[in-house]
Amino acid sequence: MMQDGSNRQKILACAQHLFFEKGYDAVGVQEIVNTAGITKPTMYYYFKSKQGLLECLLEEGGERLLHRIGDITEQDGDFEDMLYQVTEVYVWCAVGDMEFYLMLVSLFSSAKDNEAFRLAKPYISRLIKLMTAFFEKHSKQQVELRGREEYFAISYTGMINMYMLVYFERGELKSEKVLRTLVKETCSFFKKALIEE
């Protein structure tokens, strides 16, 4: 049975890496099985299709990301402190599984009729809902947020995603110092933008 579990994990790891490297649409089942060193019947034993494989990757990685961020957004506390904590968790979750995070962001940027987009959309939508609820909760203290919580949720997640993409391209996400600076700069910029609104 240990072989069964390790084959499943190997398939998931290889597929995620290939989807990250080449994009979901550019990768075929044959390439996944060749990379994993297994046969097609072995893959189909665990996953009904390439789409089923992506669904599993999104479910496991997406739920993990949403759960960690949700744990923080539901806590009570000072807005600035909580914004810092949410940003820190978001960044550390992304860096902890960078291939998954960048794959998710790229899937959401796919054509809207694409099956990969349709599979990724619920996770991005839930992330925006989590952040909207976070800003709604703090709109009592931060009057600038009132009535525009979803706008700020979208702006905030978009800003973090762009920072992460740029820092990743530069190869700078391996330094803890850079990550801490990224968290501070994101919070500082966002709070400044909030005040100027």
Short mmCIF file of C-alpha atoms in Angstrom, two decimals:
data_model
loop_
_atom_site.label_atom_id
_atom_site.label_comp_id
_atom_site.label_asym_id
_atom_site.label_seq_id
_atom_site.Cartn_x
_atom_site.Cartn_y
_atom_site.Cartn_z
CA MET A 1 0.00 0.00 0.00
CA MET A 2 2.94 2.31 0.64
CA GLN A 3 3.71 2.10 -3.08
CA ASP A 4 0.14 3.22 -3.86
CA GLY A 5 0.46 6.35 -1.74
CA SER A 6 3.91 7.17 -3.05
CA ASN A 7 2.76 6.76 -6.68
CA ARG A 8 -0.17 9.09 -6.06
CA GLN A 9 2.10 11.71 -4.48
CA LYS A 10 4.67 11.32 -7.24
CA ILE A 11 1.98 11.89 -9.89
CA LEU A 12 0.71 14.98 -8.06
CA ALA A 13 4.22 16.40 -7.61
CA CYS A 14 5.20 15.81 -11.25
CA ALA A 15 1.93 17.23 -12.59
CA GLN A 16 2.17 20.33 -10.40
CA HIS A 17 5.75 20.94 -11.52
CA LEU A 18 4.84 20.51 -15.19
CA PHE A 19 1.73 22.71 -14.92
CA PHE A 20 3.88 25.34 -13.18
CA GLU A 21 6.69 25.13 -15.76
CA LYS A 22 4.69 24.86 -18.98
CA GLY A 23 1.09 25.73 -18.18
CA TYR A 24 -1.83 23.36 -17.79
CA ASP A 25 -2.88 23.35 -21.46
CA ALA A 26 0.65 22.64 -22.73
CA VAL A 27 1.05 19.44 -20.70
CA GLY A 28 -0.37 16.12 -21.82
CA VAL A 29 -1.06 12.98 -19.84
CA GLN A 30 1.82 11.17 -21.56
CA GLU A 31 4.30 13.80 -20.40
CA ILE A 32 3.01 13.51 -16.83
CA VAL A 33 3.35 9.72 -16.76
CA ASN A 34 6.79 9.83 -18.41
CA THR A 35 8.02 12.37 -15.87
CA ALA A 36 6.55 10.39 -12.97
CA GLY A 37 8.02 7.15 -14.32
CA ILE A 38 4.68 5.35 -14.28
CA THR A 39 2.22 3.95 -16.81
CA LYS A 40 -1.03 5.56 -17.97
CA PRO A 41 -3.12 2.86 -16.26
CA THR A 42 -1.37 3.71 -12.98
CA MET A 43 -2.26 7.37 -13.38
CA TYR A 44 -5.85 6.56 -14.30
CA TYR A 45 -6.08 4.33 -11.24
CA TYR A 46 -5.67 7.46 -9.08
CA PHE A 47 -7.10 10.16 -11.33
CA LYS A 48 -9.81 9.81 -13.98
CA SER A 49 -8.27 12.47 -16.22
CA LYS A 50 -5.82 15.35 -16.40
CA GLN A 51 -8.67 17.55 -15.22
CA GLY A 52 -9.21 15.25 -12.22
CA LEU A 53 -5.52 15.56 -11.42
CA LEU A 54 -5.74 19.37 -11.50
CA GLU A 55 -8.89 19.27 -9.36
CA CYS A 56 -7.00 17.28 -6.73
CA LEU A 57 -4.02 19.67 -6.80
CA LEU A 58 -6.33 22.66 -6.44
CA GLU A 59 -8.34 21.05 -3.67
CA GLU A 60 -5.30 20.11 -1.60
CA GLY A 61 -3.25 23.26 -2.17
CA GLY A 62 -6.19 25.66 -2.34
CA GLU A 63 -7.78 24.40 0.86
CA ARG A 64 -4.44 24.59 2.68
CA LEU A 65 -3.91 28.22 1.57
CA LEU A 66 -7.49 29.28 2.34
CA HIS A 67 -7.48 27.56 5.72
CA ARG A 68 -4.27 29.29 6.84
CA ILE A 69 -5.44 32.71 5.69
CA GLY A 70 -8.94 32.12 7.09
CA ASP A 71 -7.51 31.29 10.51
CA ILE A 72 -5.90 34.74 10.67
CA THR A 73 -8.69 36.79 9.07
CA GLU A 74 -11.21 35.47 11.61
CA GLN A 75 -9.16 36.65 14.60
CA ASP A 76 -9.94 39.89 16.39
CA GLY A 77 -7.40 42.62 16.94
CA ASP A 78 -6.10 45.99 15.85
CA PHE A 79 -6.47 46.52 12.09
CA GLU A 80 -2.80 47.31 11.46
CA ASP A 81 -1.59 44.32 13.48
CA MET A 82 -4.08 42.00 11.80
CA LEU A 83 -3.22 43.33 8.32
CA TYR A 84 0.44 42.59 9.03
CA GLN A 85 -0.39 39.06 10.23
CA VAL A 86 -2.62 38.34 7.23
CA THR A 87 0.07 39.59 4.85
CA GLU A 88 2.74 37.54 6.59
CA VAL A 89 0.66 34.35 6.42
CA TYR A 90 -0.25 35.00 2.77
CA VAL A 91 3.40 35.52 1.79
CA TRP A 92 4.73 32.58 3.81
CA CYS A 93 2.03 30.23 2.47
CA ALA A 94 2.87 31.26 -1.09
CA VAL A 95 6.60 30.85 -0.57
CA GLY A 96 6.06 27.53 1.23
CA ASP A 97 4.55 26.07 -1.95
CA MET A 98 5.65 28.52 -4.63
CA GLU A 99 4.93 26.18 -7.54
CA PHE A 100 1.33 25.73 -6.40
CA TYR A 101 0.85 29.43 -5.71
CA LEU A 102 2.21 30.55 -9.10
CA MET A 103 0.28 27.78 -10.85
CA LEU A 104 -2.94 29.01 -9.19
CA VAL A 105 -2.26 32.63 -10.18
CA SER A 106 -1.50 31.60 -13.78
CA LEU A 107 -4.62 29.41 -14.00
CA PHE A 108 -6.75 32.33 -12.90
CA SER A 109 -5.18 34.38 -15.69
CA SER A 110 -6.24 31.80 -18.31
CA ALA A 111 -8.97 32.36 -20.87
CA LYS A 112 -12.33 32.51 -19.12
CA ASP A 113 -13.79 29.58 -21.11
CA ASN A 114 -10.78 27.41 -20.31
CA GLU A 115 -11.40 24.42 -18.02
CA ALA A 116 -8.34 25.33 -15.94
CA PHE A 117 -9.77 28.79 -15.25
CA ARG A 118 -13.14 27.30 -14.28
CA LEU A 119 -11.40 24.96 -11.83
CA ALA A 120 -9.22 27.70 -10.28
CA LYS A 121 -11.91 30.38 -10.07
CA PRO A 122 -13.67 29.06 -6.93
CA TYR A 123 -10.44 29.23 -4.92
CA ILE A 124 -9.65 32.78 -6.01
CA SER A 125 -13.27 33.79 -5.36
CA ARG A 126 -13.13 32.30 -1.87
CA LEU A 127 -9.85 34.14 -1.19
CA ILE A 128 -11.49 37.43 -2.19
CA LYS A 129 -14.50 36.62 0.03
CA LEU A 130 -12.19 35.90 2.98
CA MET A 131 -10.39 39.19 2.49
CA THR A 132 -13.66 41.08 1.95
CA ALA A 133 -14.96 39.69 5.26
CA PHE A 134 -11.68 40.74 6.90
CA PHE A 135 -12.07 44.32 5.66
CA GLU A 136 -15.78 44.36 6.58
CA LYS A 137 -14.92 43.33 10.13
CA HIS A 138 -12.38 46.14 10.40
CA SER A 139 -14.52 48.78 8.66
CA LYS A 140 -15.97 49.66 12.07
CA GLN A 141 -12.52 50.93 13.11
CA GLN A 142 -11.34 52.04 9.66
CA VAL A 143 -14.02 54.31 8.20
CA GLU A 144 -12.09 54.49 4.91
CA LEU A 145 -13.04 50.86 4.27
CA ARG A 146 -16.80 51.27 4.63
CA GLY A 147 -18.76 50.40 1.54
CA ARG A 148 -15.60 49.49 -0.38
CA GLU A 149 -14.49 46.32 1.38
CA GLU A 150 -14.53 44.16 -1.75
CA TYR A 151 -12.61 46.82 -3.68
CA PHE A 152 -9.90 46.78 -1.01
CA ALA A 153 -9.88 42.96 -0.90
CA ILE A 154 -9.27 42.81 -4.65
CA SER A 155 -6.65 45.58 -4.54
CA TYR A 156 -4.86 44.00 -1.61
CA THR A 157 -4.66 40.48 -3.08
CA GLY A 158 -3.69 41.87 -6.48
CA MET A 159 -0.91 43.92 -4.94
CA ILE A 160 0.51 40.94 -3.05
CA ASN A 161 0.29 38.74 -6.14
CA MET A 162 2.20 41.28 -8.25
CA TYR A 163 4.87 41.75 -5.57
CA MET A 164 5.27 37.98 -5.35
CA LEU A 165 5.53 37.55 -9.12
CA VAL A 166 8.12 40.32 -9.48
CA TYR A 167 10.22 39.11 -6.55
CA PHE A 168 10.01 35.52 -7.85
CA GLU A 169 11.21 36.57 -11.31
CA ARG A 170 14.15 38.36 -9.70
CA GLY A 171 14.99 35.23 -7.70
CA GLU A 172 14.69 37.19 -4.45
CA LEU A 173 12.14 35.06 -2.56
CA LYS A 174 14.75 32.81 -0.97
CA SER A 175 15.91 35.40 1.55
CA GLU A 176 13.98 35.70 4.81
CA LYS A 177 15.10 39.33 5.02
CA VAL A 178 13.57 40.06 1.60
CA LEU A 179 10.34 38.31 2.61
CA ARG A 180 10.05 40.35 5.80
CA THR A 181 10.70 43.53 3.80
CA LEU A 182 8.04 42.44 1.30
CA VAL A 183 5.49 42.02 4.10
CA LYS A 184 6.36 45.41 5.65
CA GLU A 185 6.33 47.25 2.32
CA THR A 186 3.01 45.71 1.30
CA CYS A 187 1.36 46.72 4.58
CA SER A 188 2.92 50.17 4.57
CA PHE A 189 1.92 50.87 0.97
CA PHE A 190 -1.59 49.57 1.51
CA LYS A 191 -2.13 51.63 4.70
CA LYS A 192 -0.80 54.74 2.95
CA ALA A 193 -3.14 54.17 -0.01
CA LEU A 194 -6.02 53.68 2.41
CA ILE A 195 -5.35 57.02 4.12
CA GLU A 196 -5.07 58.86 0.79
CA GLU A 197 -8.39 57.45 -0.51
#
